[in-house]
Every structure is written in structure tokens, then in C-alpha cells.
């Protein structure tokens, strides 16, 4: 099968691929992706901070309820002491009060610690929110630059696409479909055979039966290693 027209088609298509790569690897594309990633990371962090802050607030509510309960017990025992005259009972109440006051002190420390955590988290939240704003602004800026460059490239790309469409009518449909399928993951699709036994695409050795099938003239075979189409340059 002669593939002269197919090789010409690939040569034209490579110009389109070159444009695609120029857009993909442009500085604005790289920065757009970087700022997009940074923005997502910041908002993920903010979401996590919100969850932690909610948990801390729930803990403060629980600590406050426990604190109030301890304080209520202290008041009740204090009232009992005021009317009690038995020394042993007074000693018992004194020990109970000592334990309750210690619990009260522990709860005060826990509430203060949780409050400090909230305060520190609030500061970090503000910083992260500020960073998220900067990243988001950067993402918008470079997205605009990317879209502008994309439009510029599209003018040239559309001309190439029209040229390719015009060439397709003269190509073998089965071979063209195979080309387009391979093109999605491997470029170029058609690669030369390098004697004595090397695929011009992956650089791997090919089996003797593949070499035999290539034979003489510009015949083709699929590389068993990379799936590209090898053609004989002779």
C-alpha cells in the first residue's frame, strides 16, 4: 500500500500538533494551571480550617456546660456546709469542694486553651483567605491571557484543519481511522523503519516476521511494541 498521501497528511497534521503543544506549553498555560492548583489548595485548607473551628466551638459549648454544672455543684455543697455542724460531714464536703474546684480550674484552662486555638486559627484563616484571593486573581489573569493566545492560535489552526479535511477525501478510510486513533496518544503515528530491525518511533527492536512483512517498497506494519505504524523508507 502506498502511503505517500498519508505521510503528507501527517506532515500537515504535525503543524497542527505543533500549535497545540505551543498553546499547552505556553507560559500563560503553565501559570494558569499553577494558580488554579494553588487556589484549590487554599480553599481546601480553608474548608478544613472551618471544620476544625466548628469542632473547637462545639468543644467550648460542651466545656461551658460542664463548667456550669461543676459550679452548680459547688453552690449546692456550699449551701449544705452553711447548715451542717457535723465535723465528719464538713470534712467530707471540704474534700468534695476541693475536687470540684480542681475540676473547675481544669475546665477554665481547657476553655482558655480552646479559645487560644480558635484565635490562632482565626489568624491563619485570614492569611490563607488572603492567599486564596491572590491565587484566584492570578488564575483569572492568566486564564484571560491563555484564552487570548488560544484565539490567536485558533486562526492558524482552523486553516490547517481545513487543509486536512480537504486531504482526507483522497485517503484510505481504514488507515485514516487508525491514524486518528493512534494520534490521540502517540505522535507521530507513521514512523520509519531503521535497518536492521529498529522502530523509528519507540527505538525498540521488532521481530523478524514484522521485518519480512515490510518487505521492499514503502509498505507498512504495526510496531508490536508501541503500536505505531512503521513504514519502509526504501
JSON list of C-alpha atoms in Angstrom, two decimals:
[
{"chain": "A", "resi": 1, "resn": "UNK", "atom": "CA", "xyz": [0.00, 0.00, 0.00]},
{"chain": "A", "resi": 2, "resn": "UNK", "atom": "CA", "xyz": [1.39, 3.37, -0.98]},
{"chain": "A", "resi": 3, "resn": "UNK", "atom": "CA", "xyz": [1.36, 5.84, 1.90]},
{"chain": "A", "resi": 4, "resn": "UNK", "atom": "CA", "xyz": [2.75, 8.93, 0.21]},
{"chain": "A", "resi": 5, "resn": "UNK", "atom": "CA", "xyz": [-0.52, 10.82, 0.69]},
{"chain": "A", "resi": 6, "resn": "UNK", "atom": "CA", "xyz": [-0.80, 9.61, 4.27]},
{"chain": "A", "resi": 7, "resn": "UNK", "atom": "CA", "xyz": [2.71, 10.83, 5.04]},
{"chain": "A", "resi": 8, "resn": "UNK", "atom": "CA", "xyz": [1.85, 14.22, 3.53]},
{"chain": "A", "resi": 9, "resn": "UNK", "atom": "CA", "xyz": [-1.28, 14.28, 5.68]},
{"chain": "A", "resi": 10, "resn": "UNK", "atom": "CA", "xyz": [0.81, 13.54, 8.77]},
{"chain": "A", "resi": 11, "resn": "UNK", "atom": "CA", "xyz": [3.29, 16.27, 7.84]},
{"chain": "A", "resi": 12, "resn": "UNK", "atom": "CA", "xyz": [0.41, 18.77, 7.68]},
{"chain": "A", "resi": 13, "resn": "UNK", "atom": "CA", "xyz": [-1.10, 17.39, 10.89]},
{"chain": "A", "resi": 14, "resn": "UNK", "atom": "CA", "xyz": [2.21, 17.85, 12.70]},
{"chain": "A", "resi": 15, "resn": "UNK", "atom": "CA", "xyz": [1.87, 21.57, 12.10]},
{"chain": "A", "resi": 16, "resn": "UNK", "atom": "CA", "xyz": [-1.43, 21.40, 13.97]},
{"chain": "A", "resi": 17, "resn": "UNK", "atom": "CA", "xyz": [0.16, 19.36, 16.74]},
{"chain": "A", "resi": 18, "resn": "UNK", "atom": "CA", "xyz": [2.94, 21.95, 16.98]},
{"chain": "A", "resi": 19, "resn": "UNK", "atom": "CA", "xyz": [0.33, 24.66, 17.55]},
{"chain": "A", "resi": 20, "resn": "UNK", "atom": "CA", "xyz": [-1.40, 22.53, 20.19]},
{"chain": "A", "resi": 21, "resn": "UNK", "atom": "CA", "xyz": [1.90, 22.00, 22.01]},
{"chain": "A", "resi": 22, "resn": "UNK", "atom": "CA", "xyz": [2.78, 25.67, 21.82]},
{"chain": "A", "resi": 23, "resn": "UNK", "atom": "CA", "xyz": [-0.52, 26.51, 23.49]},
{"chain": "A", "resi": 24, "resn": "UNK", "atom": "CA", "xyz": [-0.24, 23.71, 26.05]},
{"chain": "A", "resi": 25, "resn": "UNK", "atom": "CA", "xyz": [3.35, 24.59, 26.97]},
{"chain": "A", "resi": 26, "resn": "UNK", "atom": "CA", "xyz": [2.92, 28.36, 26.87]},
{"chain": "A", "resi": 27, "resn": "UNK", "atom": "CA", "xyz": [3.93, 30.36, 29.93]},
{"chain": "A", "resi": 28, "resn": "UNK", "atom": "CA", "xyz": [0.38, 31.57, 30.50]},
{"chain": "A", "resi": 29, "resn": "UNK", "atom": "CA", "xyz": [-0.94, 27.99, 30.38]},
{"chain": "A", "resi": 30, "resn": "UNK", "atom": "CA", "xyz": [1.61, 26.85, 32.97]},
{"chain": "A", "resi": 31, "resn": "UNK", "atom": "CA", "xyz": [0.86, 29.78, 35.27]},
{"chain": "A", "resi": 32, "resn": "UNK", "atom": "CA", "xyz": [-2.89, 29.35, 34.81]},
{"chain": "A", "resi": 33, "resn": "UNK", "atom": "CA", "xyz": [-2.64, 25.71, 35.93]},
{"chain": "A", "resi": 34, "resn": "UNK", "atom": "CA", "xyz": [-0.28, 26.61, 38.81]},
{"chain": "A", "resi": 35, "resn": "UNK", "atom": "CA", "xyz": [-2.61, 29.33, 40.12]},
{"chain": "A", "resi": 36, "resn": "UNK", "atom": "CA", "xyz": [-5.62, 27.06, 39.67]},
{"chain": "A", "resi": 37, "resn": "UNK", "atom": "CA", "xyz": [-3.90, 24.40, 41.77]},
{"chain": "A", "resi": 38, "resn": "UNK", "atom": "CA", "xyz": [-2.87, 26.95, 44.41]},
{"chain": "A", "resi": 39, "resn": "UNK", "atom": "CA", "xyz": [-6.41, 28.33, 44.60]},
{"chain": "A", "resi": 40, "resn": "UNK", "atom": "CA", "xyz": [-7.89, 24.85, 45.07]},
{"chain": "A", "resi": 41, "resn": "UNK", "atom": "CA", "xyz": [-5.29, 24.05, 47.73]},
{"chain": "A", "resi": 42, "resn": "UNK", "atom": "CA", "xyz": [-6.11, 27.26, 49.64]},
{"chain": "A", "resi": 43, "resn": "UNK", "atom": "CA", "xyz": [-9.87, 26.66, 49.55]},
{"chain": "A", "resi": 44, "resn": "UNK", "atom": "CA", "xyz": [-9.36, 23.04, 50.63]},
{"chain": "A", "resi": 45, "resn": "UNK", "atom": "CA", "xyz": [-7.29, 24.35, 53.55]},
{"chain": "A", "resi": 46, "resn": "UNK", "atom": "CA", "xyz": [-9.97, 26.92, 54.40]},
{"chain": "A", "resi": 47, "resn": "UNK", "atom": "CA", "xyz": [-12.63, 24.22, 54.37]},
{"chain": "A", "resi": 48, "resn": "UNK", "atom": "CA", "xyz": [-10.51, 22.10, 56.71]},
{"chain": "A", "resi": 49, "resn": "UNK", "atom": "CA", "xyz": [-9.97, 25.12, 58.98]},
{"chain": "A", "resi": 50, "resn": "UNK", "atom": "CA", "xyz": [-13.71, 25.72, 59.09]},
{"chain": "A", "resi": 51, "resn": "UNK", "atom": "CA", "xyz": [-14.25, 22.12, 60.20]},
{"chain": "A", "resi": 52, "resn": "UNK", "atom": "CA", "xyz": [-11.62, 22.46, 62.94]},
{"chain": "A", "resi": 53, "resn": "UNK", "atom": "CA", "xyz": [-13.08, 25.79, 64.08]},
{"chain": "A", "resi": 54, "resn": "UNK", "atom": "CA", "xyz": [-16.58, 24.28, 64.26]},
{"chain": "A", "resi": 55, "resn": "UNK", "atom": "CA", "xyz": [-15.22, 21.39, 66.31]},
{"chain": "A", "resi": 56, "resn": "UNK", "atom": "CA", "xyz": [-13.48, 23.85, 68.67]},
{"chain": "A", "resi": 57, "resn": "UNK", "atom": "CA", "xyz": [-16.67, 25.86, 69.06]},
{"chain": "A", "resi": 58, "resn": "UNK", "atom": "CA", "xyz": [-18.62, 22.69, 69.84]},
{"chain": "A", "resi": 59, "resn": "UNK", "atom": "CA", "xyz": [-15.99, 21.83, 72.44]},
{"chain": "A", "resi": 60, "resn": "UNK", "atom": "CA", "xyz": [-16.27, 25.26, 74.04]},
{"chain": "A", "resi": 61, "resn": "UNK", "atom": "CA", "xyz": [-20.04, 24.83, 74.32]},
{"chain": "A", "resi": 62, "resn": "UNK", "atom": "CA", "xyz": [-19.53, 21.41, 75.94]},
{"chain": "A", "resi": 63, "resn": "UNK", "atom": "CA", "xyz": [-16.82, 22.76, 78.27]},
{"chain": "A", "resi": 64, "resn": "UNK", "atom": "CA", "xyz": [-19.06, 25.67, 79.27]},
{"chain": "A", "resi": 65, "resn": "UNK", "atom": "CA", "xyz": [-21.95, 23.33, 80.05]},
{"chain": "A", "resi": 66, "resn": "UNK", "atom": "CA", "xyz": [-19.65, 21.14, 82.17]},
{"chain": "A", "resi": 67, "resn": "UNK", "atom": "CA", "xyz": [-18.19, 24.24, 83.84]},
{"chain": "A", "resi": 68, "resn": "UNK", "atom": "CA", "xyz": [-21.69, 25.45, 84.75]},
{"chain": "A", "resi": 69, "resn": "UNK", "atom": "CA", "xyz": [-22.57, 22.02, 86.13]},
{"chain": "A", "resi": 70, "resn": "UNK", "atom": "CA", "xyz": [-19.47, 21.96, 88.35]},
{"chain": "A", "resi": 71, "resn": "UNK", "atom": "CA", "xyz": [-20.18, 25.49, 89.54]},
{"chain": "A", "resi": 72, "resn": "UNK", "atom": "CA", "xyz": [-23.75, 24.46, 90.39]},
{"chain": "A", "resi": 73, "resn": "UNK", "atom": "CA", "xyz": [-22.45, 21.52, 92.44]},
{"chain": "A", "resi": 74, "resn": "UNK", "atom": "CA", "xyz": [-20.10, 23.86, 94.31]},
{"chain": "A", "resi": 75, "resn": "UNK", "atom": "CA", "xyz": [-23.00, 26.15, 95.17]},
{"chain": "A", "resi": 76, "resn": "UNK", "atom": "CA", "xyz": [-25.11, 23.23, 96.40]},
{"chain": "A", "resi": 77, "resn": "UNK", "atom": "CA", "xyz": [-22.32, 21.88, 98.62]},
{"chain": "A", "resi": 78, "resn": "UNK", "atom": "CA", "xyz": [-21.58, 25.39, 99.92]},
{"chain": "A", "resi": 79, "resn": "UNK", "atom": "CA", "xyz": [-25.22, 25.72, 100.95]},
{"chain": "A", "resi": 80, "resn": "UNK", "atom": "CA", "xyz": [-25.05, 22.33, 102.70]},
{"chain": "A", "resi": 81, "resn": "UNK", "atom": "CA", "xyz": [-21.93, 23.40, 104.59]},
{"chain": "A", "resi": 82, "resn": "UNK", "atom": "CA", "xyz": [-23.68, 26.55, 105.80]},
{"chain": "A", "resi": 83, "resn": "UNK", "atom": "CA", "xyz": [-26.28, 24.45, 107.65]},
{"chain": "A", "resi": 84, "resn": "UNK", "atom": "CA", "xyz": [-24.05, 21.50, 108.66]},
{"chain": "A", "resi": 85, "resn": "UNK", "atom": "CA", "xyz": [-22.49, 21.13, 112.13]},
{"chain": "A", "resi": 86, "resn": "UNK", "atom": "CA", "xyz": [-21.16, 17.57, 111.99]},
{"chain": "A", "resi": 87, "resn": "UNK", "atom": "CA", "xyz": [-17.33, 17.65, 111.74]},
{"chain": "A", "resi": 88, "resn": "UNK", "atom": "CA", "xyz": [-17.05, 14.45, 109.66]},
{"chain": "A", "resi": 89, "resn": "UNK", "atom": "CA", "xyz": [-19.69, 15.64, 107.26]},
{"chain": "A", "resi": 90, "resn": "UNK", "atom": "CA", "xyz": [-17.99, 19.02, 106.98]},
{"chain": "A", "resi": 91, "resn": "UNK", "atom": "CA", "xyz": [-14.67, 17.30, 106.25]},
{"chain": "A", "resi": 92, "resn": "UNK", "atom": "CA", "xyz": [-16.38, 15.24, 103.52]},
{"chain": "A", "resi": 93, "resn": "UNK", "atom": "CA", "xyz": [-17.86, 18.37, 101.98]},
{"chain": "A", "resi": 94, "resn": "UNK", "atom": "CA", "xyz": [-14.47, 20.08, 102.11]},
{"chain": "A", "resi": 95, "resn": "UNK", "atom": "CA", "xyz": [-12.84, 17.25, 100.16]},
{"chain": "A", "resi": 96, "resn": "UNK", "atom": "CA", "xyz": [-15.66, 17.29, 97.62]},
{"chain": "A", "resi": 97, "resn": "UNK", "atom": "CA", "xyz": [-15.24, 21.04, 97.20]},
{"chain": "A", "resi": 98, "resn": "UNK", "atom": "CA", "xyz": [-11.51, 20.63, 96.74]},
{"chain": "A", "resi": 99, "resn": "UNK", "atom": "CA", "xyz": [-12.11, 18.15, 93.91]},
{"chain": "A", "resi": 100, "resn": "UNK", "atom": "CA", "xyz": [-14.74, 20.36, 92.31]},
{"chain": "A", "resi": 101, "resn": "UNK", "atom": "CA", "xyz": [-12.53, 23.45, 92.47]},
{"chain": "A", "resi": 102, "resn": "UNK", "atom": "CA", "xyz": [-9.73, 21.48, 90.83]},
{"chain": "A", "resi": 103, "resn": "UNK", "atom": "CA", "xyz": [-12.15, 20.34, 88.10]},
{"chain": "A", "resi": 104, "resn": "UNK", "atom": "CA", "xyz": [-13.29, 23.93, 87.72]},
{"chain": "A", "resi": 105, "resn": "UNK", "atom": "CA", "xyz": [-9.69, 25.10, 87.31]},
{"chain": "A", "resi": 106, "resn": "UNK", "atom": "CA", "xyz": [-9.04, 22.35, 84.75]},
{"chain": "A", "resi": 107, "resn": "UNK", "atom": "CA", "xyz": [-12.12, 23.35, 82.79]},
{"chain": "A", "resi": 108, "resn": "UNK", "atom": "CA", "xyz": [-11.07, 27.01, 82.84]},
{"chain": "A", "resi": 109, "resn": "UNK", "atom": "CA", "xyz": [-7.67, 26.01, 81.42]},
{"chain": "A", "resi": 110, "resn": "UNK", "atom": "CA", "xyz": [-9.31, 23.85, 78.75]},
{"chain": "A", "resi": 111, "resn": "UNK", "atom": "CA", "xyz": [-11.67, 26.65, 77.72]},
{"chain": "A", "resi": 112, "resn": "UNK", "atom": "CA", "xyz": [-8.75, 29.10, 77.60]},
{"chain": "A", "resi": 113, "resn": "UNK", "atom": "CA", "xyz": [-6.67, 26.67, 75.50]},
{"chain": "A", "resi": 114, "resn": "UNK", "atom": "CA", "xyz": [-9.51, 26.07, 73.06]},
{"chain": "A", "resi": 115, "resn": "UNK", "atom": "CA", "xyz": [-10.13, 29.79, 72.87]},
{"chain": "A", "resi": 116, "resn": "UNK", "atom": "CA", "xyz": [-6.47, 30.39, 72.04]},
{"chain": "A", "resi": 117, "resn": "UNK", "atom": "CA", "xyz": [-6.64, 27.69, 69.36]},
{"chain": "A", "resi": 118, "resn": "UNK", "atom": "CA", "xyz": [-9.61, 29.49, 67.86]},
{"chain": "A", "resi": 119, "resn": "UNK", "atom": "CA", "xyz": [-7.80, 32.81, 67.98]},
{"chain": "A", "resi": 120, "resn": "UNK", "atom": "CA", "xyz": [-4.68, 31.36, 66.33]},
{"chain": "A", "resi": 121, "resn": "UNK", "atom": "CA", "xyz": [-6.81, 29.57, 63.74]},
{"chain": "A", "resi": 122, "resn": "UNK", "atom": "CA", "xyz": [-8.60, 32.83, 63.01]},
{"chain": "A", "resi": 123, "resn": "UNK", "atom": "CA", "xyz": [-5.27, 34.49, 62.23]},
{"chain": "A", "resi": 124, "resn": "UNK", "atom": "CA", "xyz": [-4.17, 31.59, 60.00]},
{"chain": "A", "resi": 125, "resn": "UNK", "atom": "CA", "xyz": [-7.59, 31.59, 58.34]},
{"chain": "A", "resi": 126, "resn": "UNK", "atom": "CA", "xyz": [-7.20, 35.25, 57.49]},
{"chain": "A", "resi": 127, "resn": "UNK", "atom": "CA", "xyz": [-3.77, 34.67, 55.98]},
{"chain": "A", "resi": 128, "resn": "UNK", "atom": "CA", "xyz": [-4.96, 31.67, 53.98]},
{"chain": "A", "resi": 129, "resn": "UNK", "atom": "CA", "xyz": [-8.01, 33.58, 52.77]},
{"chain": "A", "resi": 130, "resn": "UNK", "atom": "CA", "xyz": [-5.72, 36.40, 51.63]},
{"chain": "A", "resi": 131, "resn": "UNK", "atom": "CA", "xyz": [-3.54, 33.88, 49.79]},
{"chain": "A", "resi": 132, "resn": "UNK", "atom": "CA", "xyz": [-6.61, 32.30, 48.18]},
{"chain": "A", "resi": 133, "resn": "UNK", "atom": "CA", "xyz": [-7.61, 35.73, 46.90]},
{"chain": "A", "resi": 134, "resn": "UNK", "atom": "CA", "xyz": [-4.18, 36.30, 45.35]},
{"chain": "A", "resi": 135, "resn": "UNK", "atom": "CA", "xyz": [-4.16, 32.85, 43.75]},
{"chain": "A", "resi": 136, "resn": "UNK", "atom": "CA", "xyz": [-7.66, 33.34, 42.40]},
{"chain": "A", "resi": 137, "resn": "UNK", "atom": "CA", "xyz": [-6.70, 36.70, 40.93]},
{"chain": "A", "resi": 138, "resn": "UNK", "atom": "CA", "xyz": [-3.62, 35.14, 39.31]},
{"chain": "A", "resi": 139, "resn": "UNK", "atom": "CA", "xyz": [-5.74, 32.33, 37.89]},
{"chain": "A", "resi": 140, "resn": "UNK", "atom": "CA", "xyz": [-8.19, 34.82, 36.33]},
{"chain": "A", "resi": 141, "resn": "UNK", "atom": "CA", "xyz": [-5.37, 36.92, 34.89]},
{"chain": "A", "resi": 142, "resn": "UNK", "atom": "CA", "xyz": [-3.58, 34.02, 33.21]},
{"chain": "A", "resi": 143, "resn": "UNK", "atom": "CA", "xyz": [-6.83, 32.42, 32.09]},
{"chain": "A", "resi": 144, "resn": "UNK", "atom": "CA", "xyz": [-7.56, 35.62, 30.18]},
{"chain": "A", "resi": 145, "resn": "UNK", "atom": "CA", "xyz": [-4.06, 35.53, 28.64]},
{"chain": "A", "resi": 146, "resn": "UNK", "atom": "CA", "xyz": [-4.48, 31.83, 27.79]},
{"chain": "A", "resi": 147, "resn": "UNK", "atom": "CA", "xyz": [-7.84, 32.39, 26.12]},
{"chain": "A", "resi": 148, "resn": "UNK", "atom": "CA", "xyz": [-6.41, 35.29, 24.13]},
{"chain": "A", "resi": 149, "resn": "UNK", "atom": "CA", "xyz": [-3.50, 33.13, 22.93]},
{"chain": "A", "resi": 150, "resn": "UNK", "atom": "CA", "xyz": [-5.91, 30.29, 22.19]},
{"chain": "A", "resi": 151, "resn": "UNK", "atom": "CA", "xyz": [-7.93, 32.54, 19.90]},
{"chain": "A", "resi": 152, "resn": "UNK", "atom": "CA", "xyz": [-4.79, 33.65, 18.11]},
{"chain": "A", "resi": 153, "resn": "UNK", "atom": "CA", "xyz": [-3.66, 30.05, 17.60]},
{"chain": "A", "resi": 154, "resn": "UNK", "atom": "CA", "xyz": [-7.18, 29.04, 16.53]},
{"chain": "A", "resi": 155, "resn": "UNK", "atom": "CA", "xyz": [-6.98, 31.23, 13.42]},
{"chain": "A", "resi": 156, "resn": "UNK", "atom": "CA", "xyz": [-3.94, 29.35, 12.15]},
{"chain": "A", "resi": 157, "resn": "UNK", "atom": "CA", "xyz": [-5.25, 26.03, 13.43]},
{"chain": "A", "resi": 158, "resn": "UNK", "atom": "CA", "xyz": [-8.54, 26.40, 11.55]},
{"chain": "A", "resi": 159, "resn": "UNK", "atom": "CA", "xyz": [-6.66, 26.91, 8.29]},
{"chain": "A", "resi": 160, "resn": "UNK", "atom": "CA", "xyz": [-4.69, 23.71, 8.91]},
{"chain": "A", "resi": 161, "resn": "UNK", "atom": "CA", "xyz": [-7.84, 21.80, 9.86]},
{"chain": "A", "resi": 162, "resn": "UNK", "atom": "CA", "xyz": [-9.50, 22.87, 6.59]},
{"chain": "A", "resi": 163, "resn": "UNK", "atom": "CA", "xyz": [-6.40, 21.72, 4.71]},
{"chain": "A", "resi": 164, "resn": "UNK", "atom": "CA", "xyz": [-6.52, 18.36, 6.49]},
{"chain": "A", "resi": 165, "resn": "UNK", "atom": "CA", "xyz": [-10.23, 17.92, 5.73]},
{"chain": "A", "resi": 166, "resn": "UNK", "atom": "CA", "xyz": [-9.52, 18.52, 2.07]},
{"chain": "A", "resi": 167, "resn": "UNK", "atom": "CA", "xyz": [-6.79, 15.90, 2.08]},
{"chain": "A", "resi": 168, "resn": "UNK", "atom": "CA", "xyz": [-8.90, 13.25, 3.84]},
{"chain": "A", "resi": 169, "resn": "UNK", "atom": "CA", "xyz": [-11.14, 12.59, 0.83]},
{"chain": "A", "resi": 170, "resn": "UNK", "atom": "CA", "xyz": [-8.19, 11.06, -1.04]},
{"chain": "A", "resi": 171, "resn": "UNK", "atom": "CA", "xyz": [-7.03, 8.86, 1.86]},
{"chain": "A", "resi": 172, "resn": "UNK", "atom": "CA", "xyz": [-7.79, 5.25, 2.71]},
{"chain": "A", "resi": 173, "resn": "UNK", "atom": "CA", "xyz": [-10.59, 5.49, 5.28]},
{"chain": "A", "resi": 174, "resn": "UNK", "atom": "CA", "xyz": [-9.45, 2.49, 7.34]},
{"chain": "A", "resi": 175, "resn": "UNK", "atom": "CA", "xyz": [-5.90, 3.75, 7.51]},
{"chain": "A", "resi": 176, "resn": "UNK", "atom": "CA", "xyz": [-7.06, 7.27, 8.35]},
{"chain": "A", "resi": 177, "resn": "UNK", "atom": "CA", "xyz": [-9.24, 5.98, 11.20]},
{"chain": "A", "resi": 178, "resn": "UNK", "atom": "CA", "xyz": [-6.29, 4.02, 12.55]},
{"chain": "A", "resi": 179, "resn": "UNK", "atom": "CA", "xyz": [-4.10, 7.11, 12.27]},
{"chain": "A", "resi": 180, "resn": "UNK", "atom": "CA", "xyz": [-6.55, 9.22, 14.27]},
{"chain": "A", "resi": 181, "resn": "UNK", "atom": "CA", "xyz": [-6.89, 6.55, 16.94]},
{"chain": "A", "resi": 182, "resn": "UNK", "atom": "CA", "xyz": [-3.13, 6.28, 17.45]},
{"chain": "A", "resi": 183, "resn": "UNK", "atom": "CA", "xyz": [-2.64, 10.06, 17.18]},
{"chain": "A", "resi": 184, "resn": "UNK", "atom": "CA", "xyz": [-4.57, 10.57, 20.41]},
{"chain": "A", "resi": 185, "resn": "UNK", "atom": "CA", "xyz": [-1.75, 9.05, 22.45]},
{"chain": "A", "resi": 186, "resn": "UNK", "atom": "CA", "xyz": [1.33, 8.72, 20.22]},
{"chain": "A", "resi": 187, "resn": "UNK", "atom": "CA", "xyz": [2.86, 11.24, 17.86]},
{"chain": "A", "resi": 188, "resn": "UNK", "atom": "CA", "xyz": [3.93, 10.93, 15.14]},
{"chain": "A", "resi": 189, "resn": "UNK", "atom": "CA", "xyz": [1.86, 7.93, 14.05]},
{"chain": "A", "resi": 190, "resn": "UNK", "atom": "CA", "xyz": [3.83, 6.89, 10.96]},
{"chain": "A", "resi": 191, "resn": "UNK", "atom": "CA", "xyz": [7.49, 6.26, 11.75]},
{"chain": "A", "resi": 192, "resn": "UNK", "atom": "CA", "xyz": [10.29, 4.97, 9.51]},
{"chain": "A", "resi": 193, "resn": "UNK", "atom": "CA", "xyz": [11.84, 1.55, 9.85]},
{"chain": "A", "resi": 194, "resn": "UNK", "atom": "CA", "xyz": [15.57, 1.72, 10.64]},
{"chain": "A", "resi": 195, "resn": "UNK", "atom": "CA", "xyz": [17.61, -1.18, 9.44]},
{"chain": "A", "resi": 196, "resn": "UNK", "atom": "CA", "xyz": [18.35, -3.76, 10.53]},
{"chain": "A", "resi": 197, "resn": "UNK", "atom": "CA", "xyz": [15.42, -4.08, 12.99]},
{"chain": "A", "resi": 198, "resn": "UNK", "atom": "CA", "xyz": [14.54, -0.83, 14.81]},
{"chain": "A", "resi": 199, "resn": "UNK", "atom": "CA", "xyz": [11.20, 1.01, 15.06]},
{"chain": "A", "resi": 200, "resn": "UNK", "atom": "CA", "xyz": [11.70, 4.71, 14.34]},
{"chain": "A", "resi": 201, "resn": "UNK", "atom": "CA", "xyz": [9.11, 5.60, 16.96]},
{"chain": "A", "resi": 202, "resn": "UNK", "atom": "CA", "xyz": [9.99, 3.72, 20.16]},
{"chain": "A", "resi": 203, "resn": "UNK", "atom": "CA", "xyz": [13.51, 2.69, 19.22]},
{"chain": "A", "resi": 204, "resn": "UNK", "atom": "CA", "xyz": [12.80, -0.93, 20.13]},
{"chain": "A", "resi": 205, "resn": "UNK", "atom": "CA", "xyz": [13.75, -3.96, 18.07]},
{"chain": "A", "resi": 206, "resn": "UNK", "atom": "CA", "xyz": [10.98, -5.54, 16.02]},
{"chain": "A", "resi": 207, "resn": "UNK", "atom": "CA", "xyz": [10.59, -9.23, 15.28]},
{"chain": "A", "resi": 208, "resn": "UNK", "atom": "CA", "xyz": [11.88, -10.74, 12.05]},
{"chain": "A", "resi": 209, "resn": "UNK", "atom": "CA", "xyz": [8.37, -11.62, 10.84]},
{"chain": "A", "resi": 210, "resn": "UNK", "atom": "CA", "xyz": [7.44, -7.91, 11.01]},
{"chain": "A", "resi": 211, "resn": "UNK", "atom": "CA", "xyz": [10.57, -7.05, 9.05]},
{"chain": "A", "resi": 212, "resn": "UNK", "atom": "CA", "xyz": [9.72, -9.69, 6.46]},
{"chain": "A", "resi": 213, "resn": "UNK", "atom": "CA", "xyz": [6.21, -8.30, 6.04]},
{"chain": "A", "resi": 214, "resn": "UNK", "atom": "CA", "xyz": [7.59, -4.82, 5.48]},
{"chain": "A", "resi": 215, "resn": "UNK", "atom": "CA", "xyz": [9.47, -6.26, 2.53]},
{"chain": "A", "resi": 216, "resn": "UNK", "atom": "CA", "xyz": [10.52, -3.93, -0.24]},
{"chain": "A", "resi": 217, "resn": "UNK", "atom": "CA", "xyz": [8.97, -0.59, -1.14]},
{"chain": "A", "resi": 218, "resn": "UNK", "atom": "CA", "xyz": [7.03, 1.73, 1.16]},
{"chain": "A", "resi": 219, "resn": "UNK", "atom": "CA", "xyz": [4.98, -0.96, 2.85]},
{"chain": "A", "resi": 220, "resn": "UNK", "atom": "CA", "xyz": [3.68, -0.68, 6.38]},
{"chain": "A", "resi": 221, "resn": "UNK", "atom": "CA", "xyz": [3.38, -2.77, 9.55]},
{"chain": "A", "resi": 222, "resn": "UNK", "atom": "CA", "xyz": [2.25, -2.04, 13.10]},
{"chain": "A", "resi": 223, "resn": "UNK", "atom": "CA", "xyz": [5.03, -1.96, 15.69]},
{"chain": "A", "resi": 224, "resn": "UNK", "atom": "CA", "xyz": [4.28, -4.69, 18.26]},
{"chain": "A", "resi": 225, "resn": "UNK", "atom": "CA", "xyz": [5.99, -2.60, 20.95]},
{"chain": "A", "resi": 226, "resn": "UNK", "atom": "CA", "xyz": [4.48, 0.89, 20.67]},
{"chain": "A", "resi": 227, "resn": "UNK", "atom": "CA", "xyz": [1.57, 0.39, 18.27]},
{"chain": "A", "resi": 228, "resn": "UNK", "atom": "CA", "xyz": [2.77, 2.99, 15.79]},
{"chain": "A", "resi": 229, "resn": "UNK", "atom": "CA", "xyz": [2.76, 2.29, 12.07]},
{"chain": "A", "resi": 230, "resn": "UNK", "atom": "CA", "xyz": [6.20, 1.51, 10.70]},
{"chain": "A", "resi": 231, "resn": "UNK", "atom": "CA", "xyz": [6.85, 2.20, 7.03]},
{"chain": "A", "resi": 232, "resn": "UNK", "atom": "CA", "xyz": [9.71, 1.08, 4.87]},
{"chain": "A", "resi": 233, "resn": "UNK", "atom": "CA", "xyz": [11.65, 4.09, 3.58]},
{"chain": "A", "resi": 234, "resn": "UNK", "atom": "CA", "xyz": [13.20, 2.16, 0.68]}
]
